[in-house]
XYZ file of N, CA and C in Angstrom:
834
model
N -16.690 26.622 12.127
C -16.048 28.036 12.971
C -16.143 27.159 14.646
N -14.716 26.947 14.223
C -14.106 26.114 16.025
C -14.753 27.287 16.905
N -13.838 28.202 16.690
C -14.606 28.483 18.569
C -16.155 29.467 18.508
N -15.722 29.536 19.691
C -17.884 29.620 20.545
C -18.039 31.079 20.065
N -16.765 32.063 19.036
C -16.785 33.272 19.997
C -17.982 34.484 18.841
N -17.928 34.886 18.795
C -18.986 35.876 18.152
C -18.365 36.575 17.591
N -17.017 37.259 17.826
C -15.816 37.640 16.670
C -14.758 36.440 15.565
N -15.014 35.778 15.797
C -14.918 34.484 15.004
C -15.482 33.964 13.699
N -17.234 33.603 14.716
C -18.112 33.657 13.978
C -18.272 35.243 12.367
N -17.797 36.619 12.986
C -18.334 37.549 12.223
C -16.587 37.776 11.440
N -16.285 37.631 11.941
C -15.376 37.655 10.369
C -15.431 35.940 9.480
N -15.871 35.089 10.237
C -16.113 33.745 8.586
C -16.566 34.766 7.487
N -17.991 35.454 8.589
C -19.059 35.754 7.648
C -18.454 37.254 6.513
N -17.587 37.584 6.952
C -17.147 38.980 6.271
C -16.054 38.553 5.549
N -15.447 37.361 5.125
C -14.428 36.616 4.204
C -15.400 36.434 3.625
N -16.338 36.315 3.136
C -16.873 35.694 2.763
C -16.979 34.188 2.242
N -17.116 32.992 3.171
C -17.146 32.021 2.799
C -18.870 31.814 2.951
N -18.816 30.888 1.215
C -20.128 30.265 0.866
C -20.643 28.950 2.227
N -19.871 29.050 3.105
C -20.525 27.730 3.898
C -19.833 28.067 5.536
N -20.526 28.825 6.339
C -19.981 29.631 7.662
C -20.770 28.374 8.644
N -20.205 27.217 9.432
C -20.361 25.819 10.246
C -19.861 26.288 11.202
N -21.027 25.743 12.731
C -20.608 25.949 14.117
C -22.188 26.073 15.027
N -21.330 26.565 15.868
C -22.030 26.257 17.349
C -22.697 27.117 17.068
N -24.700 27.624 17.415
C -24.983 29.280 17.302
C -25.181 29.494 18.911
N -23.983 29.591 19.178
C -23.646 30.086 20.734
C -23.512 32.251 20.616
N -23.552 32.398 22.185
C -22.941 33.829 22.370
C -23.510 34.681 20.724
N -24.579 34.364 20.548
C -25.297 35.496 19.717
C -24.965 35.369 18.521
N -24.936 34.026 17.534
C -24.357 34.816 16.074
C -24.508 33.589 15.742
N -25.909 33.225 16.056
C -26.668 32.336 14.915
C -26.903 32.631 13.476
N -27.320 33.986 13.258
C -27.251 34.950 12.018
C -26.192 34.233 11.302
N -24.864 35.054 11.799
C -23.938 34.981 10.472
C -23.883 33.197 10.211
N -24.264 32.111 11.377
C -23.823 31.239 9.865
C -24.377 30.449 9.309
N -24.876 29.844 8.305
C -24.931 29.426 7.790
C -25.746 27.623 7.556
N -24.962 27.230 8.518
C -25.170 25.956 9.569
C -25.059 26.076 10.966
N -25.555 25.221 11.355
C -25.472 25.857 12.733
C -26.360 24.361 13.341
N -24.770 24.003 14.273
C -24.466 22.766 14.881
C -25.434 22.803 16.527
N -26.648 21.703 16.328
C -26.968 22.169 17.816
C -26.282 21.913 18.713
N -26.231 22.868 19.454
C -26.060 23.313 21.383
C -25.705 21.607 22.030
N -25.008 21.726 22.737
C -25.648 20.280 24.421
C -26.059 20.312 25.379
N -26.089 19.904 26.182
C -26.504 19.679 27.398
C -25.727 20.386 28.476
N -26.431 21.563 28.765
C -25.704 22.657 30.066
C -26.104 22.523 31.028
N -24.997 22.905 31.947
C -24.360 23.110 32.997
C -24.162 23.691 33.907
N -24.255 24.052 35.089
C -24.207 25.505 35.842
C -22.742 25.361 36.261
N -21.556 25.917 35.793
C -20.337 25.990 36.723
C -19.986 26.190 37.958
N -18.477 25.938 38.560
C -18.729 26.527 39.640
C -18.582 27.370 40.575
N -19.321 29.230 39.030
C -19.468 30.057 39.654
C -21.147 30.576 39.125
N -21.650 29.010 38.991
C -22.876 29.558 39.341
C -23.821 29.960 37.372
N -22.796 29.681 36.431
C -23.212 30.714 35.243
C -23.333 29.590 34.338
N -23.907 29.166 33.394
C -24.842 27.371 32.426
C -23.415 28.123 32.136
N -22.753 26.745 31.984
C -21.983 26.825 29.788
C -22.683 24.442 29.040
N -22.409 24.658 28.159
C -22.078 22.905 27.617
C -21.731 22.724 28.720
N -22.120 21.756 28.585
C -21.590 19.670 29.655
C -20.224 19.900 28.835
N -19.107 20.097 29.742
C -17.864 19.623 29.195
C -17.969 18.462 28.546
N -17.113 17.852 27.038
C -17.229 16.770 26.907
C -15.829 16.906 26.528
N -14.819 15.593 25.959
C -13.231 16.174 25.550
C -13.484 17.214 24.235
N -12.318 17.964 24.611
C -12.654 18.774 22.966
C -12.647 18.190 22.234
N -11.743 17.091 21.196
C -11.576 16.212 19.831
C -12.946 16.224 19.431
N -14.016 15.634 20.918
C -15.521 15.265 20.099
C -16.059 15.967 19.941
N -16.126 17.460 20.742
C -17.649 17.998 21.157
C -16.767 19.395 18.928
N -15.901 18.826 18.716
C -15.314 20.157 17.349
C -15.766 18.654 16.883
N -15.736 17.520 17.053
C -16.009 16.282 15.601
C -17.369 16.224 15.133
N -18.610 16.943 15.884
C -19.556 17.608 15.721
C -19.527 18.513 14.583
N -18.311 18.760 14.485
C -18.919 20.479 13.424
C -18.369 19.795 12.095
N -17.692 18.746 11.988
C -16.984 18.748 11.209
C -17.950 17.181 11.076
N -18.492 16.456 11.475
C -19.647 15.746 10.446
C -20.683 16.488 10.147
N -20.857 17.556 10.936
C -22.400 17.826 9.869
C -21.923 18.457 9.108
N -21.067 18.466 8.080
C -20.559 18.247 6.645
C -20.565 17.725 6.305
N -19.924 16.636 6.409
C -20.200 15.184 5.768
C -19.025 13.983 6.506
N -17.761 14.565 7.411
C -16.850 14.189 6.970
C -17.032 13.298 8.161
N -17.420 11.958 8.148
C -18.462 10.468 9.044
C -16.737 10.197 9.358
N -15.884 9.812 8.285
C -14.658 9.169 9.207
C -13.277 9.895 9.982
N -13.965 10.657 11.074
C -13.432 10.595 11.607
C -13.123 10.402 12.368
N -12.491 10.412 14.020
C -12.075 9.697 14.613
C -11.238 10.859 15.893
N -11.282 10.775 17.108
C -10.608 10.961 18.540
C -8.505 10.635 18.069
N -8.041 9.659 17.467
C -6.909 9.699 17.187
C -6.031 10.560 17.021
N -5.383 10.905 17.632
C -4.252 12.515 17.398
C -2.727 11.135 17.439
N -2.341 12.493 15.582
C -1.238 12.221 15.019
C -0.262 13.714 15.286
N 0.805 13.115 15.372
C 2.025 14.343 14.909
C 2.983 14.742 14.142
N 3.357 14.650 13.553
C 4.650 15.180 12.884
C 5.626 15.501 12.622
N 7.307 14.884 12.237
C 7.886 15.922 12.334
C 8.670 15.369 11.043
N 9.512 16.266 10.824
C 10.709 15.708 9.457
C 11.739 15.773 9.668
N 11.922 14.275 8.613
C 13.529 13.397 9.538
C 14.779 14.175 10.210
N 14.890 15.569 9.348
C 15.968 16.368 10.363
C 15.520 16.744 11.184
N 15.048 16.782 11.367
C 14.121 16.959 13.529
C 14.677 16.775 14.101
N 14.701 15.808 13.350
C 14.531 14.448 14.857
C 16.170 13.448 15.117
N 16.827 14.205 13.968
C 18.017 13.839 13.705
C 19.618 15.067 14.377
N 19.163 16.543 14.324
C 19.277 17.607 14.878
C 19.099 17.311 16.838
N 17.797 16.340 17.048
C 17.657 15.905 18.936
C 18.270 14.959 18.822
N 18.629 14.490 17.918
C 19.052 12.930 18.501
C 20.794 13.876 18.888
N 21.642 14.831 18.607
C 22.586 14.751 18.286
C 23.595 15.983 19.241
N 21.464 16.640 19.931
C 21.808 17.690 20.349
C 21.665 17.149 21.693
N 21.089 16.232 21.974
C 20.759 14.831 23.716
C 22.479 13.867 24.269
N 23.113 13.262 22.381
C 24.950 13.572 22.439
C 25.610 14.466 22.695
N 25.633 15.155 22.202
C 25.972 16.697 22.780
C 26.140 16.905 24.517
N 25.182 16.522 24.686
C 24.570 16.876 26.061
C 25.399 15.494 27.590
N 25.914 14.691 26.963
C 25.997 13.464 27.553
C 25.340 12.614 27.667
N 23.520 12.516 27.406
C 22.658 12.022 28.604
C 22.713 10.918 27.829
N 22.540 9.865 28.574
C 22.708 7.726 28.559
C 21.235 7.690 28.186
N 21.503 7.378 26.725
C 20.470 7.025 25.659
C 19.453 5.541 26.179
N 20.642 4.804 26.386
C 20.246 3.268 27.546
C 19.667 3.988 29.042
N 20.116 4.489 30.036
C 18.876 4.601 30.628
C 17.565 5.098 30.041
N 15.918 4.875 31.327
C 15.002 5.241 30.980
C 15.600 7.248 30.716
N 14.270 8.376 29.825
C 14.945 9.665 29.742
C 13.407 9.733 30.443
N 12.986 10.774 31.510
C 12.082 10.784 31.780
C 11.559 12.947 31.579
N 11.072 13.082 30.996
C 10.675 14.750 30.393
C 9.998 14.723 31.222
N 10.559 16.511 31.854
C 9.111 17.260 32.536
C 9.097 17.805 32.579
N 7.756 19.027 32.326
C 7.115 19.998 31.474
C 7.109 20.789 32.904
N 7.315 22.207 33.809
C 7.047 22.323 34.540
C 5.772 24.017 34.673
N 6.536 24.112 33.244
C 5.672 25.817 32.664
C 4.196 25.492 32.844
N 3.899 26.606 32.622
C 2.228 26.473 31.764
C 1.806 28.084 30.846
N 2.091 27.554 30.137
C 1.955 29.543 29.660
C 0.403 29.987 29.702
N -1.506 29.019 29.836
C -2.589 29.465 30.017
C -2.397 30.736 31.751
N -1.555 29.966 32.733
C -1.079 30.933 33.776
C -0.699 30.479 35.075
N -0.090 30.834 36.194
C 0.201 30.471 37.017
C -0.383 29.223 38.079
N -2.442 29.068 37.566
C -3.236 28.210 38.073
C -2.697 26.790 37.660
N -1.852 26.942 36.455
C -1.800 25.466 36.513
C -0.226 25.155 36.607
N -0.004 25.707 37.849
C 1.673 25.315 37.528
C 1.913 24.754 39.567
N 1.870 24.247 39.338
C 3.018 22.717 40.370
C 3.573 23.601 41.013
N 4.760 24.344 40.550
C 5.578 24.582 41.797
C 7.120 24.315 41.219
N 8.299 24.751 41.250
C 9.467 24.498 40.845
C 10.099 23.960 42.050
N 9.471 23.840 43.955
C 10.102 23.103 44.715
C 9.273 21.703 44.532
N 8.051 21.081 44.089
C 7.460 20.169 43.790
C 8.393 19.785 43.157
N 8.660 20.400 42.219
C 9.507 19.525 40.778
C 10.820 19.051 40.784
N 11.179 20.089 41.969
C 12.714 19.671 42.337
C 13.011 18.193 42.914
N 11.776 18.326 43.845
C 12.039 17.605 44.716
C 11.166 16.248 43.433
N 10.845 15.850 43.352
C 10.215 15.182 41.903
C 11.641 14.426 41.374
N 12.339 15.519 40.186
C 13.288 14.811 39.812
C 14.039 15.065 39.973
N 14.832 14.913 41.535
C 15.701 13.924 42.549
C 15.458 12.047 42.087
N 13.580 12.415 42.519
C 14.090 10.819 43.249
C 13.959 10.031 41.383
N 12.957 10.643 40.721
C 13.339 10.070 39.651
C 14.518 10.248 38.774
N 15.430 10.753 39.181
C 17.164 10.105 38.443
C 17.922 9.779 40.023
N 17.551 9.657 41.520
C 17.843 8.891 41.968
C 17.399 7.187 42.296
N 16.592 7.778 42.714
C 15.414 6.495 42.411
C 15.393 5.125 41.627
N 15.200 5.822 40.614
C 15.042 5.094 39.221
C 16.275 5.205 38.276
N 17.331 5.656 38.688
C 18.324 5.860 37.706
C 17.842 6.333 36.587
N 17.300 7.232 36.138
C 17.311 8.016 35.426
C 18.065 9.259 34.987
N 17.622 9.983 33.192
C 17.616 10.727 32.775
C 16.785 11.897 32.546
N 16.772 12.890 33.040
C 15.615 13.996 33.769
C 15.861 15.035 32.607
N 15.634 15.158 31.218
C 15.654 15.627 30.726
C 14.006 17.048 31.210
N 14.593 18.066 31.503
C 13.740 19.231 31.594
C 12.638 20.257 30.443
N 12.508 20.949 30.266
C 11.086 21.795 29.194
C 11.010 23.099 29.361
N 10.817 23.767 28.910
C 10.976 25.197 28.861
C 10.202 25.870 27.914
N 9.341 26.307 27.856
C 9.114 27.292 27.098
C 9.320 28.927 26.293
N 9.048 30.115 25.628
C 9.114 31.058 25.996
C 8.419 31.512 27.411
N 9.642 32.559 27.957
C 9.082 33.191 29.384
C 9.232 31.999 30.497
N 9.598 30.931 30.533
C 9.206 29.353 31.692
C 10.922 29.623 32.023
N 12.206 30.516 31.718
C 13.380 30.414 31.825
C 13.468 30.560 33.557
N 12.558 31.927 33.778
C 12.850 30.917 35.671
C 12.614 30.416 36.220
N 11.456 30.177 36.442
C 10.789 28.338 36.783
C 12.619 27.233 36.381
N 12.960 27.071 35.306
C 13.957 26.722 35.445
C 14.792 26.659 36.091
N 15.139 27.646 36.123
C 16.263 28.715 36.906
C 15.598 28.021 38.436
N 14.948 28.225 39.005
C 14.897 27.688 40.143
C 14.939 26.149 40.478
N 14.219 25.670 39.375
C 14.248 24.175 39.368
C 15.870 23.553 39.832
N 16.211 23.914 38.833
C 17.940 24.166 37.906
C 18.495 24.246 40.182
N 18.578 25.652 41.008
C 19.205 25.610 41.777
C 18.661 24.257 43.178
N 17.343 23.875 42.835
C 16.688 23.268 44.498
C 17.237 21.835 44.390
N 18.451 21.466 42.477
C 18.051 20.208 42.911
C 19.460 19.426 42.919
N 19.380 18.111 43.939
C 20.232 17.964 43.940
C 21.533 17.297 42.925
N 19.725 16.580 42.010
C 20.525 15.326 40.879
C 20.773 16.064 39.661
N 22.077 15.408 39.340
C 21.870 16.102 38.061
C 20.693 16.380 36.773
N 20.410 16.627 35.626
C 19.568 16.852 35.158
C 19.571 17.746 33.573
N 19.414 17.618 32.608
C 19.726 17.975 31.261
C 17.932 19.358 31.473
N 18.938 20.384 30.559
C 17.214 21.278 30.790
C 17.589 21.985 29.508
N 16.186 22.177 28.380
C 16.729 22.992 27.677
C 15.329 23.866 27.517
N 15.467 25.676 27.215
C 14.997 26.454 26.857
C 13.893 26.067 26.071
N 13.479 27.682 26.081
C 12.652 27.613 24.733
C 13.999 27.785 23.410
N 15.463 27.668 22.974
C 15.777 27.845 22.440
C 16.286 26.253 21.280
N 16.826 25.392 22.774
C 16.165 24.367 22.208
C 14.984 23.647 22.249
N 13.851 23.827 23.163
C 12.342 22.540 22.975
C 12.141 23.952 22.127
N 11.621 23.708 20.907
C 10.858 24.474 20.036
C 8.917 24.375 20.379
N 8.522 24.487 19.511
C 7.556 23.514 19.028
C 7.688 22.478 17.612
N 8.263 22.437 16.728
C 9.131 22.236 16.213
C 9.942 20.643 17.085
N 10.896 20.952 17.481
C 11.283 20.006 18.491
C 11.298 19.173 19.671
N 9.983 19.602 19.647
C 9.657 19.677 21.226
C 9.483 17.992 20.719
N 8.350 17.778 19.250
C 7.960 16.524 19.736
C 8.794 16.046 19.098
N 9.483 16.339 18.836
C 11.166 14.798 18.711
C 11.633 14.498 19.678
N 11.593 14.977 21.155
C 11.861 15.544 21.641
C 11.100 14.140 22.567
N 9.846 14.741 22.428
C 8.606 14.201 23.207
C 8.906 12.186 22.983
N 8.381 11.917 21.456
C 8.935 11.154 21.030
C 10.271 9.706 21.686
N 11.283 11.007 21.945
C 12.269 9.569 22.807
C 12.303 9.642 24.107
N 11.088 10.166 24.799
C 11.011 9.783 26.475
C 10.824 8.563 26.375
N 10.503 8.087 27.442
C 9.291 6.763 28.618
C 8.838 6.688 28.932
N 9.027 8.851 29.434
C 7.439 9.166 30.215
C 7.874 10.686 30.211
N 7.008 10.993 30.634
C 6.490 12.739 30.868
C 5.379 12.668 31.549
N 6.832 13.632 33.209
C 5.779 14.516 33.552
C 5.009 16.197 33.258
N 4.198 16.064 33.537
C 3.599 17.585 32.949
C 2.663 18.551 33.509
N 2.122 19.853 33.916
C 1.528 20.261 34.191
C 0.165 19.582 32.938
N -1.119 20.019 33.072
C -2.572 19.967 32.685
C -1.588 21.030 30.870
N -0.369 20.546 30.124
C -0.704 21.895 28.987
C -0.586 20.617 28.051
N -0.281 21.638 26.327
C 0.423 20.909 25.706
C 1.290 20.332 25.686
N 1.633 20.022 25.865
C 2.937 18.830 25.743
C 2.197 16.788 25.872
N 1.709 17.687 27.005
C 0.813 16.583 27.742
C 0.130 15.464 25.712
N 0.054 16.373 25.266
C -0.880 16.192 24.281
C -0.291 15.671 23.210
N 1.265 15.938 22.937
C 2.207 15.231 22.432
C 2.858 13.872 22.902
N 2.485 13.505 23.925
C 2.816 11.888 24.312
C 1.697 11.332 24.655
N 0.270 11.996 24.028
C -0.811 10.872 23.063
C -0.548 11.187 22.264
N -0.504 11.653 21.160
C 0.571 10.862 19.829
C 1.312 10.973 19.279
N 2.570 10.501 20.572
C 3.589 9.137 19.916
C 3.359 8.024 20.764
N 1.819 8.069 21.884
C 1.937 6.803 22.527
C 2.983 6.808 23.361
N 3.035 7.760 24.731
C 3.925 7.841 25.399
C 2.989 7.789 26.535
N 3.932 7.574 27.810
C 3.609 7.242 29.178
C 3.155 9.072 29.449
N 1.900 9.085 30.665
C 3.015 10.835 30.372
C 1.297 10.419 32.003
N 2.196 11.682 33.531
C 1.903 12.212 34.214
C 1.180 13.456 34.139
N 0.093 13.221 34.142
C -0.753 14.907 34.585
C -1.002 16.072 35.675
N -0.577 16.721 35.847
C -0.475 16.981 37.477
C -1.970 18.171 37.138
N -2.658 18.456 37.299
C -3.879 19.113 37.076
C -4.753 19.583 38.104
N -4.905 21.049 37.908
C -5.283 21.496 38.788
C -6.944 22.505 38.707
N -6.638 23.645 37.423
C -7.744 23.905 37.681
C -9.026 23.613 36.602
N -8.744 22.986 35.651
C -9.774 22.790 34.224
C -10.198 20.908 34.907
N -11.612 21.695 34.261
C -12.459 20.577 34.387
C -11.458 19.010 33.803
N -11.691 18.059 34.230
C -10.925 16.690 33.391
C -11.840 16.397 32.114
N -13.088 16.908 32.256
C -13.581 16.514 31.543
C -13.609 16.021 30.590
N -12.851 17.923 29.825
C -12.121 18.213 28.577
C -10.995 17.261 27.662
N -10.254 16.847 28.058
C -9.766 15.746 27.546
C -9.759 14.395 28.354
N -10.487 13.674 28.757
C -11.055 13.027 29.029
C -11.052 11.918 27.346
N -10.037 11.394 26.792
C -10.184 11.035 25.545
C -8.534 10.338 25.673
N -9.000 9.289 25.267
C -7.433 8.556 24.491
C -6.627 8.145 25.796
N -6.826 7.986 27.042
C -6.488 8.616 28.328
C -5.536 7.244 28.619
N -5.423 5.914 27.154
C -4.861 4.735 27.537
C -2.931 4.727 28.840
N -2.914 5.101 28.169
C -0.828 5.786 28.419
C -1.144 7.649 29.556
N -2.178 7.672 29.841
C -2.140 9.093 30.389
C -2.559 8.682 32.034
N -2.049 9.282 33.471
C -2.110 9.170 34.723
C -3.021 10.876 34.806
N -3.661 11.251 35.341
C -4.095 12.169 35.838
C -3.910 13.081 37.204
N -2.893 13.528 38.017
C -3.419 13.629 39.159
C -4.609 14.505 39.788
N -4.995 15.125 39.891
C -6.358 16.937 40.909
C -6.089 16.245 42.521
N -6.773 16.967 42.788
C -7.903 17.206 44.104
C -9.259 18.241 43.128
N -10.359 17.509 43.965
C -11.858 17.896 44.258
C -11.689 18.765 45.327
N -12.051 19.919 44.759
C -11.589 21.074 45.554
C -12.977 21.877 45.418
N -13.782 23.056 46.968
C -14.707 22.459 46.791
C -14.635 24.853 45.055
N -13.895 24.816 45.198
C -13.995 26.250 44.766
C -13.886 25.675 43.161
N -13.132 24.556 42.454
C -12.768 23.477 41.497
C -14.128 22.940 41.027
N -13.643 22.889 38.879
C -12.865 23.670 38.677
C -13.238 24.856 37.712
N -12.193 25.501 38.032
C -12.675 27.293 37.849
C -12.225 27.639 36.681
N -11.128 27.598 36.252
C -10.491 27.948 35.011
C -9.918 28.904 34.754
N -9.771 29.027 36.351
C -9.092 30.713 36.379
C -7.139 30.705 36.307
N -6.692 31.575 34.898
C -4.897 31.773 35.265
C -4.531 31.712 36.349
N -5.120 32.785 37.606
C -3.959 32.255 38.987
C -5.235 32.672 39.792
N -4.583 31.592 41.527
C -5.914 31.168 41.485
C -5.531 32.625 42.806
N -7.295 33.353 43.286
C -7.075 34.168 43.916
C -6.727 33.764 45.171
N -6.735 33.101 45.694
C -6.990 31.743 47.257
C -5.980 31.090 47.557
N -6.184 29.869 47.660
C -5.724 28.888 48.385
C -4.635 28.036 46.987
N -4.865 27.719 46.445
C -3.738 27.230 45.010
C -4.723 25.295 45.774
N -5.102 24.578 46.514
C -4.953 23.551 46.876
C -5.318 22.589 45.941
N -5.922 22.740 44.860
C -5.621 22.276 43.825
C -4.986 21.240 43.595
N -3.510 22.129 43.647
C -2.063 21.962 43.129
C -0.940 21.324 44.453
N -1.778 22.833 44.993
C -1.087 22.133 46.622
C -0.867 20.894 47.406
N -2.342 20.275 47.441
C -2.117 19.318 48.466
C -1.267 18.235 47.187
N -0.914 18.055 46.009
C -0.216 17.301 45.222
C 1.081 16.652 45.579
N 1.699 16.052 45.783
C 2.904 15.853 46.628
C 3.640 14.781 45.529
N 5.104 15.369 45.933
C 5.953 14.652 45.131
C 6.406 13.489 45.359
N 6.101 12.480 47.094
C 5.920 11.277 46.156
C 4.508 9.971 45.507
N 3.754 11.270 45.711
C 2.536 10.752 45.055
C 2.821 10.719 43.342
N 2.743 11.690 43.387
C 3.454 11.516 41.106
C 4.285 10.518 41.246
N 5.970 10.976 42.558
C 6.793 9.684 41.885
C 5.727 7.854 42.219
N 5.002 7.901 43.103
C 4.587 6.749 42.488
C 3.504 6.667 41.495
N 2.889 7.043 40.906
C 1.542 7.154 39.741
C 3.156 7.387 38.998
N 4.190 7.002 38.486
C 5.024 7.072 38.104
C 5.900 5.510 37.451
N 5.482 5.261 38.575
C 6.317 4.112 38.777
C 5.417 3.067 38.490
N 3.987 3.421 38.735
C 2.985 2.485 38.285
C 2.569 2.587 36.648
N 2.473 3.726 35.772
C 2.198 3.675 34.426
C 4.021 3.054 33.932
N 5.256 2.685 34.381
C 6.432 2.230 34.043
C 5.624 0.720 33.722
N 5.378 0.520 35.213
C 4.962 -0.777 34.923
C 4.415 -1.326 34.214
N 3.096 -0.961 33.873
C 1.797 -1.221 33.194
C 1.876 -0.589 31.205
N 3.761 -0.283 30.768
C 3.228 1.101 29.951
C 2.829 -0.229 28.883
N 3.773 -1.160 29.318
C 4.167 -2.100 27.674
C 2.228 -2.351 28.016
N 1.898 -2.875 28.630
C 0.200 -3.885 28.353
C -0.574 -2.591 28.409
N -0.540 -0.828 29.036
C -1.399 0.004 27.929
C -1.905 -0.196 26.771
N 0.739 -0.061 26.246
C 0.323 0.337 24.953
C -0.749 -0.555 23.896
N -0.645 -1.830 24.532
C -1.603 -2.884 23.733
C -2.941 -2.162 23.662
N -2.908 -1.359 24.226
C -5.161 -1.252 24.612
C -5.237 -0.352 23.677
N -3.865 0.905 22.964
C -3.715 1.485 22.403
C -3.953 1.704 20.917
N -3.037 0.346 20.685
C -3.185 -0.202 19.004
C -4.229 -1.093 19.236
N -5.127 -1.730 19.832
C -6.440 -2.195 19.698
C -7.474 -0.821 19.060
N -7.001 0.023 19.954
C -8.182 1.538 19.668
C -7.951 1.717 18.038
N -6.562 2.304 17.841
C -6.331 2.473 16.550
C -6.652 1.801 15.141
N -6.579 0.313 15.521
C -6.857 -0.601 14.769
C -8.348 -0.486 14.611
N -9.608 -0.256 15.655
C -10.583 -0.201 15.635
C -10.989 1.067 14.037
N -10.305 1.854 14.305
C -10.464 3.187 14.132
C -10.633 3.648 12.710
């Protein structure tokens, strides 16, 4: 039982599952018949006790190892059908995207909430620099409900960019899109993990989240964040000034993109060594 909620353990108990394995937290110990010991605790920014953050993949591997899956490791893998890749290739050709140029993806949305979003104005300024200074083809992606921020970025940009909304960048096709990129710039949201799975460089702009939850397989990932007194708060909407995001400027992100592109080949060798050891 991976979620920590009482409800998830109750559902497992009512399902009749013979073995119910998970962390014995939130009053649900009696619903599990194999309890994984809880880890070290610390107080969060709100003063509440929490398990000390660690990469979520490692956190869940404690559960799988408790049931005998000793060979599991932290490497991420994703797959998509060949037909999906062919469809994405056709779409790129139809949009007139020059595959000889660098393809840089930009993911400005975040379904979690506005606290994870860097903002349309900053993304537009960054995308202009990526197109004009690096000569890159810019692909902007948006999921369901994120059309407004794509439209706002489109209205603020000088340079040409290619916009792929939820009808184009579905959960299935986005994997193939990311697999064709030279680099992804994204908020701290799902597509950053696609980049890791496909060994693609990624610059992640992080706001209210504790970076320790995702601090694994970071050879090709650069995280930009600010330490602020109120963070990491994990709130969906910032109730004050959102400084954890607004203090990060387009020039800083652009510099990190350049650095990552220049060192990507060396970093990829580290990824391949890790996977060979796994």
